[in-house]
PDB file of C-alpha atoms in Angstrom:
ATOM      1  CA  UNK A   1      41.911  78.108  70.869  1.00  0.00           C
ATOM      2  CA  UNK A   2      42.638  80.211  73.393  1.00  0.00           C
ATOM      3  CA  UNK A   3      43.940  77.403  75.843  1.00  0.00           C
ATOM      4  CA  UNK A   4      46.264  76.667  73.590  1.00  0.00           C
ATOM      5  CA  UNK A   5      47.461  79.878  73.505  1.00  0.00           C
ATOM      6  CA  UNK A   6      47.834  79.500  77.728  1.00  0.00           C
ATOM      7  CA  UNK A   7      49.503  75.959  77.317  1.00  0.00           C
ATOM      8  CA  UNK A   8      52.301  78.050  74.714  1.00  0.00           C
ATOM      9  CA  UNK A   9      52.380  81.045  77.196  1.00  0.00           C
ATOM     10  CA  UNK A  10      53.104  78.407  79.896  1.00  0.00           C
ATOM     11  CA  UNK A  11      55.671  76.415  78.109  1.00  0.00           C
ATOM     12  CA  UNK A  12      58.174  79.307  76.880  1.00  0.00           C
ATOM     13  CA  UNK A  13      58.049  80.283  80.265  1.00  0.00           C
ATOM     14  CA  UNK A  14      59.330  77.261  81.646  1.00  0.00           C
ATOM     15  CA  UNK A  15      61.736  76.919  78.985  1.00  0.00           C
ATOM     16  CA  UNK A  16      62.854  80.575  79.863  1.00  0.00           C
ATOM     17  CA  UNK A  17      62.803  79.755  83.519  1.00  0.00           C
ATOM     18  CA  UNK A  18      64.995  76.569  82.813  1.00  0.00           C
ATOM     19  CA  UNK A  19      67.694  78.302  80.845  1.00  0.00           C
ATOM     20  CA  UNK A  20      68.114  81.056  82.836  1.00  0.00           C
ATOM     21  CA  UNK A  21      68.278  78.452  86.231  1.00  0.00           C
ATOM     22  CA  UNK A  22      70.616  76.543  84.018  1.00  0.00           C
ATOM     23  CA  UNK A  23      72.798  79.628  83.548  1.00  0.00           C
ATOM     24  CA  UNK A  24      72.980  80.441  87.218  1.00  0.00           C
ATOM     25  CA  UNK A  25      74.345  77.006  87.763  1.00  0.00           C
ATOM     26  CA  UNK A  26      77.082  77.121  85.287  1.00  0.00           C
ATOM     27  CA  UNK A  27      75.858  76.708  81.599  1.00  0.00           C
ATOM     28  CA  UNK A  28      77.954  79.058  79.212  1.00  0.00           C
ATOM     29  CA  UNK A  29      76.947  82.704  79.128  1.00  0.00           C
ATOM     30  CA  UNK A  30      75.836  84.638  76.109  1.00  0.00           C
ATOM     31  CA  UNK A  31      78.266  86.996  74.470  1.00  0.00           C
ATOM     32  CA  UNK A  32      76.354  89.848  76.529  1.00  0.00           C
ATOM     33  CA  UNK A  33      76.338  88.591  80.186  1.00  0.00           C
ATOM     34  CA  UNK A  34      80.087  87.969  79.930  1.00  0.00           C
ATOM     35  CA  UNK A  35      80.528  91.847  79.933  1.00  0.00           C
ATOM     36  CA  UNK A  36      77.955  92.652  82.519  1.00  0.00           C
ATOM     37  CA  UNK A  37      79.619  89.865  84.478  1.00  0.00           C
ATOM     38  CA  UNK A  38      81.617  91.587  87.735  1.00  0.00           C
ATOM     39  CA  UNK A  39      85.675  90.209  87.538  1.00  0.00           C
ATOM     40  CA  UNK A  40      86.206  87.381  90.338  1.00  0.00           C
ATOM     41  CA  UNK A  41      87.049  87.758  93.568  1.00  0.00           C
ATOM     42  CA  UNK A  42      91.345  86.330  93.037  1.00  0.00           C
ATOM     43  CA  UNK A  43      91.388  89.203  91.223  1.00  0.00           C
ATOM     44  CA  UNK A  44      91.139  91.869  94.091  1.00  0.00           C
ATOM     45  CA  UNK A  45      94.665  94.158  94.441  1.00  0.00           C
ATOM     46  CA  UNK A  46      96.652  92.350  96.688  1.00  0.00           C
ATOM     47  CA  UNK A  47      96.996  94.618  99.598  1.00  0.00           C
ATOM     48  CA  UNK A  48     100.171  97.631 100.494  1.00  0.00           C
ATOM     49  CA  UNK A  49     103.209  96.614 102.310  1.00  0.00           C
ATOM     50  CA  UNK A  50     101.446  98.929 105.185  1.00  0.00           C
ATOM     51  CA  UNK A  51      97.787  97.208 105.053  1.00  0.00           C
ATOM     52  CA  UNK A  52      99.318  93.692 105.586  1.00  0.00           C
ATOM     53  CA  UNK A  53     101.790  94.563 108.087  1.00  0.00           C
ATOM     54  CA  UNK A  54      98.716  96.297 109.825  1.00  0.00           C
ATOM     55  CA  UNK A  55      96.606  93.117 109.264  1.00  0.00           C
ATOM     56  CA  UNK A  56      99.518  91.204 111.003  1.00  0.00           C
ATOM     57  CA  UNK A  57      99.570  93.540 113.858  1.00  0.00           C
ATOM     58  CA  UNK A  58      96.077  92.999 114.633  1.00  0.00           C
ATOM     59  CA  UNK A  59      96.115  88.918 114.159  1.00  0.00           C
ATOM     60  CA  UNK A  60      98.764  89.137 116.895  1.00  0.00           C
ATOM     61  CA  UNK A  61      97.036  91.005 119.042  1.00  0.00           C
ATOM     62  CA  UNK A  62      93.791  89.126 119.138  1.00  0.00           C
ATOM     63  CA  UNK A  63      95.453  86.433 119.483  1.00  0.00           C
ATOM     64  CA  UNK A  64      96.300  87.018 122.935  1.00  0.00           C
ATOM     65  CA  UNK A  65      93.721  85.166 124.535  1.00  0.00           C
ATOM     66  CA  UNK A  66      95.420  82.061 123.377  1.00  0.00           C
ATOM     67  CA  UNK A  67      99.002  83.271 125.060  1.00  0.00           C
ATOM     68  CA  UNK A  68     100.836  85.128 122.680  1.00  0.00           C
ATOM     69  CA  UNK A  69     102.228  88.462 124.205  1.00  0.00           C
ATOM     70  CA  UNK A  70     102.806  90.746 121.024  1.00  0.00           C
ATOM     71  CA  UNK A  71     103.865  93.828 122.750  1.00  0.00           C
ATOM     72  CA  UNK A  72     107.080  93.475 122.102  1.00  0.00           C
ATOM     73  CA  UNK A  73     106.650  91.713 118.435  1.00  0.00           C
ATOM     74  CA  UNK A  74     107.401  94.546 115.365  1.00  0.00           C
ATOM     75  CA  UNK A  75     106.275  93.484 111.780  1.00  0.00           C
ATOM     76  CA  UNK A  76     107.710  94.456 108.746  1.00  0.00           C
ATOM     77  CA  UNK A  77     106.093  93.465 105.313  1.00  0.00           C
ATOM     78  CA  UNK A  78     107.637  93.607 101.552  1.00  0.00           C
ATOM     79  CA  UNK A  79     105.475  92.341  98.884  1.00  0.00           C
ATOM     80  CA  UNK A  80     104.111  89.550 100.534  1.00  0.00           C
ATOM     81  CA  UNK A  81     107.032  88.756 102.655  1.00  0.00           C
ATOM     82  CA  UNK A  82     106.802  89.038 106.643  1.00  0.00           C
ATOM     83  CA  UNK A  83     109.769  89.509 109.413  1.00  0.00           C
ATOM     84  CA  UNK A  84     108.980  88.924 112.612  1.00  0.00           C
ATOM     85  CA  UNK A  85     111.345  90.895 114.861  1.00  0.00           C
ATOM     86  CA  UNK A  86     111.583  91.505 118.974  1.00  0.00           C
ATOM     87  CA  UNK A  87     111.199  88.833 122.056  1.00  0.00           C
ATOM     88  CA  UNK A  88     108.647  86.740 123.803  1.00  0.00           C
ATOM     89  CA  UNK A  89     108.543  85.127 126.925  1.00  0.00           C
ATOM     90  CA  UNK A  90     109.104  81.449 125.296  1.00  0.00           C
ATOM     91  CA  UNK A  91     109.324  79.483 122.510  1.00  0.00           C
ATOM     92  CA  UNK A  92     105.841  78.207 122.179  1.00  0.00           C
ATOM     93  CA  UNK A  93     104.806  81.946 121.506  1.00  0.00           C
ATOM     94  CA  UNK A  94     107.336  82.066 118.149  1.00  0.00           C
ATOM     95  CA  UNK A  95     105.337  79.058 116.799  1.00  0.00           C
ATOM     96  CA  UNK A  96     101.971  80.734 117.718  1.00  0.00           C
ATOM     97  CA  UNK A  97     102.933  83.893 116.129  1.00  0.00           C
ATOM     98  CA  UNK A  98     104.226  82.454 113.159  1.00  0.00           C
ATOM     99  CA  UNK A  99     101.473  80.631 112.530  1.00  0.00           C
ATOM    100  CA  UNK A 100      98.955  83.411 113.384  1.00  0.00           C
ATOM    101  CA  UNK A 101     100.857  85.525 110.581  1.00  0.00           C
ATOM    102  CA  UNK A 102     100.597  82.555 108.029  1.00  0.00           C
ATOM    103  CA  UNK A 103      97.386  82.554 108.705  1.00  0.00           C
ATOM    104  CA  UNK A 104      96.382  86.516 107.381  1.00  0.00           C
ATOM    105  CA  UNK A 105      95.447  86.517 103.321  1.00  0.00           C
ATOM    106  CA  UNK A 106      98.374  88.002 101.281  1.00  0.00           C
ATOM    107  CA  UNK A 107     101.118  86.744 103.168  1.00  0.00           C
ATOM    108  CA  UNK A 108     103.640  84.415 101.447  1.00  0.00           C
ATOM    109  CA  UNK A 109     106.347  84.067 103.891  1.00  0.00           C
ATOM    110  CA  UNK A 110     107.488  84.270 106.997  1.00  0.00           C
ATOM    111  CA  UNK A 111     110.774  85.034 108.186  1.00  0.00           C
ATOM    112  CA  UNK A 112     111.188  84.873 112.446  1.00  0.00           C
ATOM    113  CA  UNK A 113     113.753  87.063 114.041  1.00  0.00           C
ATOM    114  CA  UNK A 114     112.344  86.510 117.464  1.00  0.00           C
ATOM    115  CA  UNK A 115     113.870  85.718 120.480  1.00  0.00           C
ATOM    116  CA  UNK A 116     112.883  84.528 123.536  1.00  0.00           C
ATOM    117  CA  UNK A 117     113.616  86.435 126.857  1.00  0.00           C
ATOM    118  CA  UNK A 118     112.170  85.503 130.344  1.00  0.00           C
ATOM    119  CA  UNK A 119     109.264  88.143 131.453  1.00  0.00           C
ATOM    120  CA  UNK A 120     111.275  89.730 134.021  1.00  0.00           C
ATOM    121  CA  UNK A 121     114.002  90.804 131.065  1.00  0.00           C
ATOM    122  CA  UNK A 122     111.263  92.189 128.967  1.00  0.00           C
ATOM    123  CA  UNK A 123     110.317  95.398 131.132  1.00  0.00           C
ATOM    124  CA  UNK A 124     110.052  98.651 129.256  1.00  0.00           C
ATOM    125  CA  UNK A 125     110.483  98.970 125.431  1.00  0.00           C
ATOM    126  CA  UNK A 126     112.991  96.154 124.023  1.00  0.00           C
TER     127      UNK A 126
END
């Protein structure tokens, strides 16, 4: 009697073990893990005008072991939106910058005001 007890005490365990692995892989929740459950990731505050300008700033500037000089490159973000003012030494580095700034999460445009100036016209602060 008492192994069948063990074979019962065996079985509702697997079944337990199976429904809860078949929950972790996608099977519908109960009506009390769906308000335990944390909210998903998309729906994270996008980030300030100042945090994705910032986050701009510093793609550019590690970028600059692939070429681009961003010394002279000033961002400005509004929701979303980036404007890429100042010069660089040649066209290549517009595209690379552009594409750097594409590149951060929360930016939805791009809008290129650069221009490109040889490096001896880009002394000082342009």
């Amino acid at each position: 009697m008492s192994h069948r007890i063990g074979i019962r005490i065996a079985a509702m365990a697997l079944l337990m073990s199976a429904c809860a692995s078949a929950l972790a892989q996608g099977g519908k929740p109960t009506a009390s893990s769906q308000t335990a459950a944390a909210p998903p990731a998309a729906s994270s505050p996008a980030p300030t005008d100042h945090q994705l300008a910032a986050a701009v700033r510093h793609a550019l500037h590690a970028t600059r072991k692939r070429g681009l000089k961003s010394t002279f490159i000033r961002v400005h973000a509004r929701d979303g939106a980036i404007t890429l003012t100042g010069v660089v030494a040649d066209q290549d580095q517009i595209a690379l910058a552009i594409s750097v700034a594409q590149g951060v999460q929360g930016v939805r445009t791009i809008a290129s005001k650069l221009e490109v100036r040889s490096d001896g016209e880009m002394k000082g602060s342009q």
